[in-house]
PDB file of C-alpha atoms in Angstrom:
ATOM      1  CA  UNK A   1     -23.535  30.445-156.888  1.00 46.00           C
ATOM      2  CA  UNK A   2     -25.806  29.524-160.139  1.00 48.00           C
ATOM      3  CA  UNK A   3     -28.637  31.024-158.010  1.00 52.00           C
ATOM      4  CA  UNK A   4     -27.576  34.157-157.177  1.00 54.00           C
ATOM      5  CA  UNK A   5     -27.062  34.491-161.123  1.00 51.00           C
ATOM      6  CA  UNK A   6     -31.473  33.556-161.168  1.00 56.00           C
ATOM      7  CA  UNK A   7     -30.534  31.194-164.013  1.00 54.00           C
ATOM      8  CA  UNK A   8     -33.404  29.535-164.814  1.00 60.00           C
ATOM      9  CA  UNK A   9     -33.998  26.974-168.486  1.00 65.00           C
ATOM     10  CA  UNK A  10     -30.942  26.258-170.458  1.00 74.00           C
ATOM     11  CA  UNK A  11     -27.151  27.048-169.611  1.00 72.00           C
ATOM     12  CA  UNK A  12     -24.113  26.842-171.464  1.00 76.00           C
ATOM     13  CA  UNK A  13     -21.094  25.286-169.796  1.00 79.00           C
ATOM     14  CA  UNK A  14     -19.025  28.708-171.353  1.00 81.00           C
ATOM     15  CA  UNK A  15     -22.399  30.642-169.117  1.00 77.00           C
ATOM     16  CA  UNK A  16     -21.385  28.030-166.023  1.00 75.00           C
ATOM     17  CA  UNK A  17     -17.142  28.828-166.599  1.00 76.00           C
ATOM     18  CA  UNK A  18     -17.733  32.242-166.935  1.00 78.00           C
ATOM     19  CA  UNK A  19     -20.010  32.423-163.690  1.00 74.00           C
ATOM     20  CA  UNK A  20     -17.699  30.343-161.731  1.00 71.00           C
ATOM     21  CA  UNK A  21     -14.241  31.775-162.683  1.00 73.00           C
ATOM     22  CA  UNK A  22     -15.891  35.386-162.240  1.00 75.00           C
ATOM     23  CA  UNK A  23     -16.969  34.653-158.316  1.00 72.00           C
ATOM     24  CA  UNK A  24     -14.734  35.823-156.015  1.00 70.00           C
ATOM     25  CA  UNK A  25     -14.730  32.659-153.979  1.00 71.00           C
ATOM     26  CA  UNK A  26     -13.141  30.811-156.834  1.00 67.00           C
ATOM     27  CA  UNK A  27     -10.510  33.806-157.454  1.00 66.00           C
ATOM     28  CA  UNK A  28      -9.789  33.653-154.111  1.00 76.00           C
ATOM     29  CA  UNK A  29      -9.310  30.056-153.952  1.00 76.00           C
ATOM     30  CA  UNK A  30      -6.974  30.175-156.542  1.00 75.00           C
ATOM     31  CA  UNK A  31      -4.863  32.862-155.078  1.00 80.00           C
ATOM     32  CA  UNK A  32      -4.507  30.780-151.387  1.00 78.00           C
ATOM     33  CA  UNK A  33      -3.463  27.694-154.092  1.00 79.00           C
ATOM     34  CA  UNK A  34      -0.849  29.848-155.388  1.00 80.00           C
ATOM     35  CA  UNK A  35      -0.022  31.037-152.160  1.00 82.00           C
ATOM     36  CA  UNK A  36      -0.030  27.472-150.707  1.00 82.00           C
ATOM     37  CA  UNK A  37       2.080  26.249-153.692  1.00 81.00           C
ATOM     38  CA  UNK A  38       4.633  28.728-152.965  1.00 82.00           C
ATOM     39  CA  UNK A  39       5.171  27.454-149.550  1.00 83.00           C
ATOM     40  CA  UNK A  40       5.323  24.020-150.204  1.00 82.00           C
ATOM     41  CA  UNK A  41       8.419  24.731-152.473  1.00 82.00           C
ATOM     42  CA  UNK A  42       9.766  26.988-150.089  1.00 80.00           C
ATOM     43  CA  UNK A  43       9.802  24.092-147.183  1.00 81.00           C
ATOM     44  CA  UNK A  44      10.960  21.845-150.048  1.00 82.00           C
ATOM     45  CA  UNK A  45      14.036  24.119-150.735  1.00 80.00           C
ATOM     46  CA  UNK A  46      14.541  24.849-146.675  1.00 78.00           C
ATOM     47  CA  UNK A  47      14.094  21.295-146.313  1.00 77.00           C
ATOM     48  CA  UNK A  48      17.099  20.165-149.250  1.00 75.00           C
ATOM     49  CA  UNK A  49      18.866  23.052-147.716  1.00 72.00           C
ATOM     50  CA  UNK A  50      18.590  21.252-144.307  1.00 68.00           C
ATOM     51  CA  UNK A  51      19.311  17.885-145.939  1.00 67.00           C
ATOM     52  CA  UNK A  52      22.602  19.158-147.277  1.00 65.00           C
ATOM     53  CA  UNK A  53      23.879  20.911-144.201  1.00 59.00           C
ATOM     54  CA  UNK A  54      23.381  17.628-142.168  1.00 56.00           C
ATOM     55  CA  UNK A  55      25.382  15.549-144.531  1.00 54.00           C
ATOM     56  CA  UNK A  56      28.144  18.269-144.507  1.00 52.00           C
ATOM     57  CA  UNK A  57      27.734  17.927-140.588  1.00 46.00           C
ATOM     58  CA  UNK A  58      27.664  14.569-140.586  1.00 44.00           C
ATOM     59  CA  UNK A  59      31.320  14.755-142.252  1.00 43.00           C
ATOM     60  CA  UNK A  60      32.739  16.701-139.275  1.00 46.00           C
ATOM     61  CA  UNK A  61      31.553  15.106-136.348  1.00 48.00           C
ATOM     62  CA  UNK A  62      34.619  13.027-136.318  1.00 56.00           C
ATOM     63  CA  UNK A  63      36.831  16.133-136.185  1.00 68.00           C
ATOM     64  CA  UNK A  64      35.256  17.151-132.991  1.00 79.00           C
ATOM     65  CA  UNK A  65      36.880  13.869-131.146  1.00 84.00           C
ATOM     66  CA  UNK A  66      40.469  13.098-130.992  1.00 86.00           C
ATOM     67  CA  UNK A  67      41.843   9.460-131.356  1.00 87.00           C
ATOM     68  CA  UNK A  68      44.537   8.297-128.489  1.00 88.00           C
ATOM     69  CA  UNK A  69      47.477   5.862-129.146  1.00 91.00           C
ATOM     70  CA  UNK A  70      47.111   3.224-126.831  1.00 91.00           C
ATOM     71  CA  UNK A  71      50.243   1.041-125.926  1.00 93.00           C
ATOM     72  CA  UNK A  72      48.503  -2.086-127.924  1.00 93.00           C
ATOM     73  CA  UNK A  73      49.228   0.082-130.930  1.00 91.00           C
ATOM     74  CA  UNK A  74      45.290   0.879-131.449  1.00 89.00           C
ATOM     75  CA  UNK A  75      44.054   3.861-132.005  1.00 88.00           C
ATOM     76  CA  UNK A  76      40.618   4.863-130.090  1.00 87.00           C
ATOM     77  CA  UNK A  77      38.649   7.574-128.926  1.00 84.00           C
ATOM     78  CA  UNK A  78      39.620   7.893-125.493  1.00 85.00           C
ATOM     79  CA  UNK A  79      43.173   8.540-124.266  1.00 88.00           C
ATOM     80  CA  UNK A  80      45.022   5.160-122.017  1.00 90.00           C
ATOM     81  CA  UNK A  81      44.876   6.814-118.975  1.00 89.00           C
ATOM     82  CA  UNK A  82      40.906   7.454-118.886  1.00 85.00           C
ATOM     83  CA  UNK A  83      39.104   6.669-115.915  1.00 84.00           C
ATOM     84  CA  UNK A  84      35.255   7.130-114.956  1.00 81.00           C
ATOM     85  CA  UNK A  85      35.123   9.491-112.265  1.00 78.00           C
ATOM     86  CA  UNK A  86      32.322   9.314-109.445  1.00 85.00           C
ATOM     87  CA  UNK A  87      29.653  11.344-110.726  1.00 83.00           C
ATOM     88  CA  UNK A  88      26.562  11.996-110.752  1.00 88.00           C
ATOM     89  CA  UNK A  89      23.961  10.476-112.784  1.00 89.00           C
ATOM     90  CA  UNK A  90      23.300  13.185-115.380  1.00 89.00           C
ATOM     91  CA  UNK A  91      26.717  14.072-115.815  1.00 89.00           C
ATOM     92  CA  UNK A  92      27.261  10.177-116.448  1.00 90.00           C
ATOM     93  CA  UNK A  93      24.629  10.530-118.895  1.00 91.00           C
ATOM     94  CA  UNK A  94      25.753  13.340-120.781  1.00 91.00           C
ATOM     95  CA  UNK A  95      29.347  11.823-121.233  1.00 90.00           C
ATOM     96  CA  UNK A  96      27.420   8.607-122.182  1.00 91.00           C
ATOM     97  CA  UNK A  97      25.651  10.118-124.929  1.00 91.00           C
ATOM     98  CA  UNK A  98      27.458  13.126-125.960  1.00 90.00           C
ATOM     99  CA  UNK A  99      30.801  12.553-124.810  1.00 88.00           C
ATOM    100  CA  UNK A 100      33.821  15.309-123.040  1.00 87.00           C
ATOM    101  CA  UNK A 101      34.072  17.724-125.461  1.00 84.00           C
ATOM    102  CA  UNK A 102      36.494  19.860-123.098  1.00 85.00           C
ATOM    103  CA  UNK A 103      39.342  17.012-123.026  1.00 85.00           C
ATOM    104  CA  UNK A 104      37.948  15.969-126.990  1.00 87.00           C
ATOM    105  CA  UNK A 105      36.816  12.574-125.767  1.00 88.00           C
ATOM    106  CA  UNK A 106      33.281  11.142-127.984  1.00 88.00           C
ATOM    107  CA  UNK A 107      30.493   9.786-126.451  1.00 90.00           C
ATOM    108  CA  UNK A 108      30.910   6.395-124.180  1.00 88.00           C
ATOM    109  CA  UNK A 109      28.448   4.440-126.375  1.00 88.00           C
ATOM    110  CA  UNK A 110      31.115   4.881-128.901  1.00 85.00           C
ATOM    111  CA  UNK A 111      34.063   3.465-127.035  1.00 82.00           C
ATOM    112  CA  UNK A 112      35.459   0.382-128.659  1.00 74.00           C
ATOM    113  CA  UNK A 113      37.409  -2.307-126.374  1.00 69.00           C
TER     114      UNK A 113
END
C-alpha cells in the first residue's frame, strides 16, 4: 500500500494513518467488521430468544401427558388398563421415545413401575 504512495526517506506515522485509513481496503474492512458485528448480536439475540422459548417449552411438556389413577393409589403416566399392542418396530419406537399423544400417554422410557 506504502508503495503505491512512492514513499521513499522519512515517514510520519500521522503520513502511514492517513495512507492506511484512506485505502479502500481498510474502509472496506471496517465496514464487513461492522457488518459482521451486527450479525453476531443478531444470532446472540435469536439465540437468547431461542433459549427462552425452550425453557417456556420445557414448562409445558408435562401438560401434553395426562396422569392415570391406578388402583394402588399412584398416579402415573399411563392409564391401568394399558397394554403393548403387537406392532411393528417403528411404531414401537416412536411410542418408546415420543409417547401416544392421541390417547395423551408420554413416552415409554418415562413409565415408572
Amino acid at each position: 500500500m506504502l508503495e503505491s504512495h512512492q514513499m521513499t526517506g522519512n515517514v510520519s506515522v500521522s503520513q502511514i494513518r492517513r495512507i492506511v485509513e484512506s485505502s479502500p481496503t481498510i474502509r472496506n474492512m471496517s465496514t464487513v467488521l461492522a457488518e459482521i458485528s451486527a450479525r453476531l448480536q443478531d444470532q446472540q439475540r435469536l439465540s437468547n430468544a431461542a433459549a427462552a422459548d425452550e425453557d417456556n417449552g420445557m414448562s409445558r411438556v408435562g401438560d401434553q401427558f395426562d396422569m392415570f389413577d391406578h388402583p394402588d393409589g399412584h398416579r402415573r403416566h399411563f392409564p391401568p388398563e394399558y397394554t403393548l399392542q403387537n406392532c411393528k418396530l417403528q411404531f414401537m419406537y416412536q411410542l418408546w421415545h415420543c409417547g401416544d399423544g392421541t390417547r395423551r400417554i408420554c413416552p415409554i422410557k418415562d413409565f415408572t413401575p
